[in-house]
Amino acid sequence: RYVKFALSLMKKLPSRAHDGSTLFWSTHTRIHIEPMQSSIECYLDAYKAHMKSGNTYVLATSSMYNNCCLWSGKELNAVVDSMKDTMKESKYHKNFVVLTLMKPTFRVALRLIGQSD
């Protein structure tokens, strides 16, 4: 109920500053209610909104999207490529927290496709 209210309020107000965070948390809430496979694509919308506003929370959104893609059964090669991009972006922005949190999941994904890090 609160997610629908937040999304409708976001559409009525012209500010783009908090759209990414609103989309991120509404998707995060949606995952607990709806099947993960149908909800995770909304993380991409949150990622795009964060990129438009220049918010640094974009790496957390991308990391969450990658983790959900891995556990929802997406194609592993595409997930590994997306994780590599996120880790490269994380190194560029010197966000070592996201990088540290992603490495174990990245290693799991690599081992699932038969590669080593």
Short mmCIF file of C-alpha atoms in Angstrom, two decimals:
data_model
loop_
_atom_site.label_atom_id
_atom_site.label_comp_id
_atom_site.label_asym_id
_atom_site.label_seq_id
_atom_site.Cartn_x
_atom_site.Cartn_y
_atom_site.Cartn_z
CA ARG A 1 0.00 0.00 0.00
CA TYR A 2 2.79 2.41 0.87
CA VAL A 3 4.66 1.51 -2.30
CA LYS A 4 1.69 2.50 -4.46
CA PHE A 5 1.33 5.73 -2.53
CA ALA A 6 5.04 6.57 -2.91
CA LEU A 7 5.03 5.82 -6.64
CA SER A 8 1.90 7.90 -7.27
CA LEU A 9 3.35 10.78 -5.24
CA MET A 10 6.59 10.51 -7.22
CA LYS A 11 4.67 10.87 -10.48
CA LYS A 12 2.84 13.98 -9.27
CA LEU A 13 5.91 15.84 -8.03
CA PRO A 14 8.33 17.06 -10.70
CA SER A 15 11.51 16.57 -8.63
CA ARG A 16 13.93 13.91 -9.91
CA ALA A 17 16.25 14.05 -6.89
CA HIS A 18 14.69 11.17 -4.96
CA ASP A 19 13.14 9.12 -7.76
CA GLY A 20 15.94 6.57 -7.72
CA SER A 21 15.67 5.95 -3.99
CA THR A 22 11.89 5.73 -4.18
CA LEU A 23 12.09 3.20 -6.99
CA PHE A 24 14.82 1.23 -5.21
CA TRP A 25 12.94 0.87 -1.95
CA SER A 26 9.61 0.19 -3.64
CA THR A 27 11.24 -2.62 -5.64
CA HIS A 28 12.94 -3.89 -2.50
CA THR A 29 9.54 -4.04 -0.80
CA ARG A 30 7.92 -5.55 -3.87
CA ILE A 31 10.35 -8.49 -3.86
CA HIS A 32 8.94 -9.60 -0.52
CA ILE A 33 5.39 -9.65 -1.92
CA GLU A 34 5.68 -10.60 -5.60
CA PRO A 35 7.84 -13.23 -7.29
CA MET A 36 11.44 -12.09 -7.64
CA GLN A 37 11.57 -12.77 -11.38
CA SER A 38 8.88 -10.19 -12.13
CA SER A 39 10.11 -7.58 -9.65
CA ILE A 40 13.83 -7.33 -10.31
CA GLU A 41 13.49 -5.50 -13.62
CA CYS A 42 12.30 -2.48 -11.62
CA TYR A 43 15.83 -2.25 -10.19
CA LEU A 44 16.93 -1.22 -13.69
CA ASP A 45 14.46 1.66 -13.57
CA ALA A 46 15.91 2.68 -10.20
CA TYR A 47 19.42 2.42 -11.65
CA LYS A 48 18.50 4.72 -14.56
CA ALA A 49 16.85 7.21 -12.20
CA HIS A 50 19.94 7.25 -9.97
CA MET A 51 22.16 7.82 -13.00
CA LYS A 52 20.00 10.74 -14.16
CA SER A 53 20.14 12.44 -10.78
CA GLY A 54 23.83 11.68 -10.17
CA ASN A 55 23.11 9.85 -6.94
CA THR A 56 25.95 7.69 -5.61
CA TYR A 57 23.44 5.09 -4.43
CA VAL A 58 23.50 3.76 -7.98
CA LEU A 59 26.10 1.12 -7.11
CA ALA A 60 23.95 -0.38 -4.36
CA THR A 61 21.04 -0.58 -6.80
CA SER A 62 23.20 -2.29 -9.40
CA SER A 63 24.63 -4.69 -6.82
CA MET A 64 21.17 -5.63 -5.58
CA TYR A 65 20.00 -6.18 -9.15
CA ASN A 66 22.95 -8.48 -9.85
CA ASN A 67 22.36 -10.51 -6.69
CA CYS A 68 18.68 -10.93 -7.45
CA CYS A 69 19.43 -11.92 -11.05
CA LEU A 70 21.82 -14.60 -9.83
CA TRP A 71 19.34 -16.14 -7.41
CA SER A 72 16.31 -15.82 -9.68
CA GLY A 73 17.79 -17.98 -12.43
CA LYS A 74 18.89 -15.53 -15.11
CA GLU A 75 21.54 -16.63 -17.60
CA LEU A 76 24.80 -16.84 -15.68
CA ASN A 77 27.05 -15.41 -18.39
CA ALA A 78 24.93 -12.26 -18.57
CA VAL A 79 24.90 -11.99 -14.77
CA VAL A 80 28.70 -12.36 -14.58
CA ASP A 81 29.16 -9.67 -17.25
CA SER A 82 26.83 -7.34 -15.36
CA MET A 83 28.71 -8.01 -12.13
CA LYS A 84 32.02 -7.24 -13.84
CA ASP A 85 30.62 -3.91 -15.04
CA THR A 86 29.35 -3.06 -11.56
CA MET A 87 32.66 -3.96 -9.96
CA LYS A 88 34.54 -1.88 -12.52
CA GLU A 89 32.25 1.08 -11.81
CA SER A 90 32.69 0.53 -8.08
CA LYS A 91 36.48 0.66 -8.44
CA TYR A 92 36.20 3.83 -10.50
CA HIS A 93 34.09 5.57 -7.84
CA LYS A 94 36.23 4.09 -5.05
CA ASN A 95 33.20 2.50 -3.41
CA PHE A 96 35.01 -0.39 -1.79
CA VAL A 97 32.06 -1.41 0.40
CA VAL A 98 30.01 -2.47 -2.64
CA LEU A 99 33.08 -4.08 -4.15
CA THR A 100 33.77 -6.08 -0.99
CA LEU A 101 30.15 -7.20 -0.72
CA MET A 102 29.99 -8.28 -4.36
CA LYS A 103 33.19 -10.35 -4.53
CA PRO A 104 31.86 -13.51 -2.78
CA THR A 105 28.72 -13.53 -4.93
CA PHE A 106 30.83 -12.96 -8.03
CA ARG A 107 33.02 -15.93 -7.12
CA VAL A 108 29.94 -18.11 -6.68
CA ALA A 109 28.65 -17.08 -10.11
CA LEU A 110 32.02 -17.82 -11.71
CA ARG A 111 32.19 -21.25 -10.10
CA LEU A 112 28.66 -22.04 -11.25
CA ILE A 113 29.69 -21.52 -14.87
CA GLY A 114 32.91 -23.48 -14.37
CA GLN A 115 35.45 -20.68 -14.24
CA SER A 116 37.80 -19.56 -11.53
CA ASP A 117 38.52 -16.02 -10.45
#
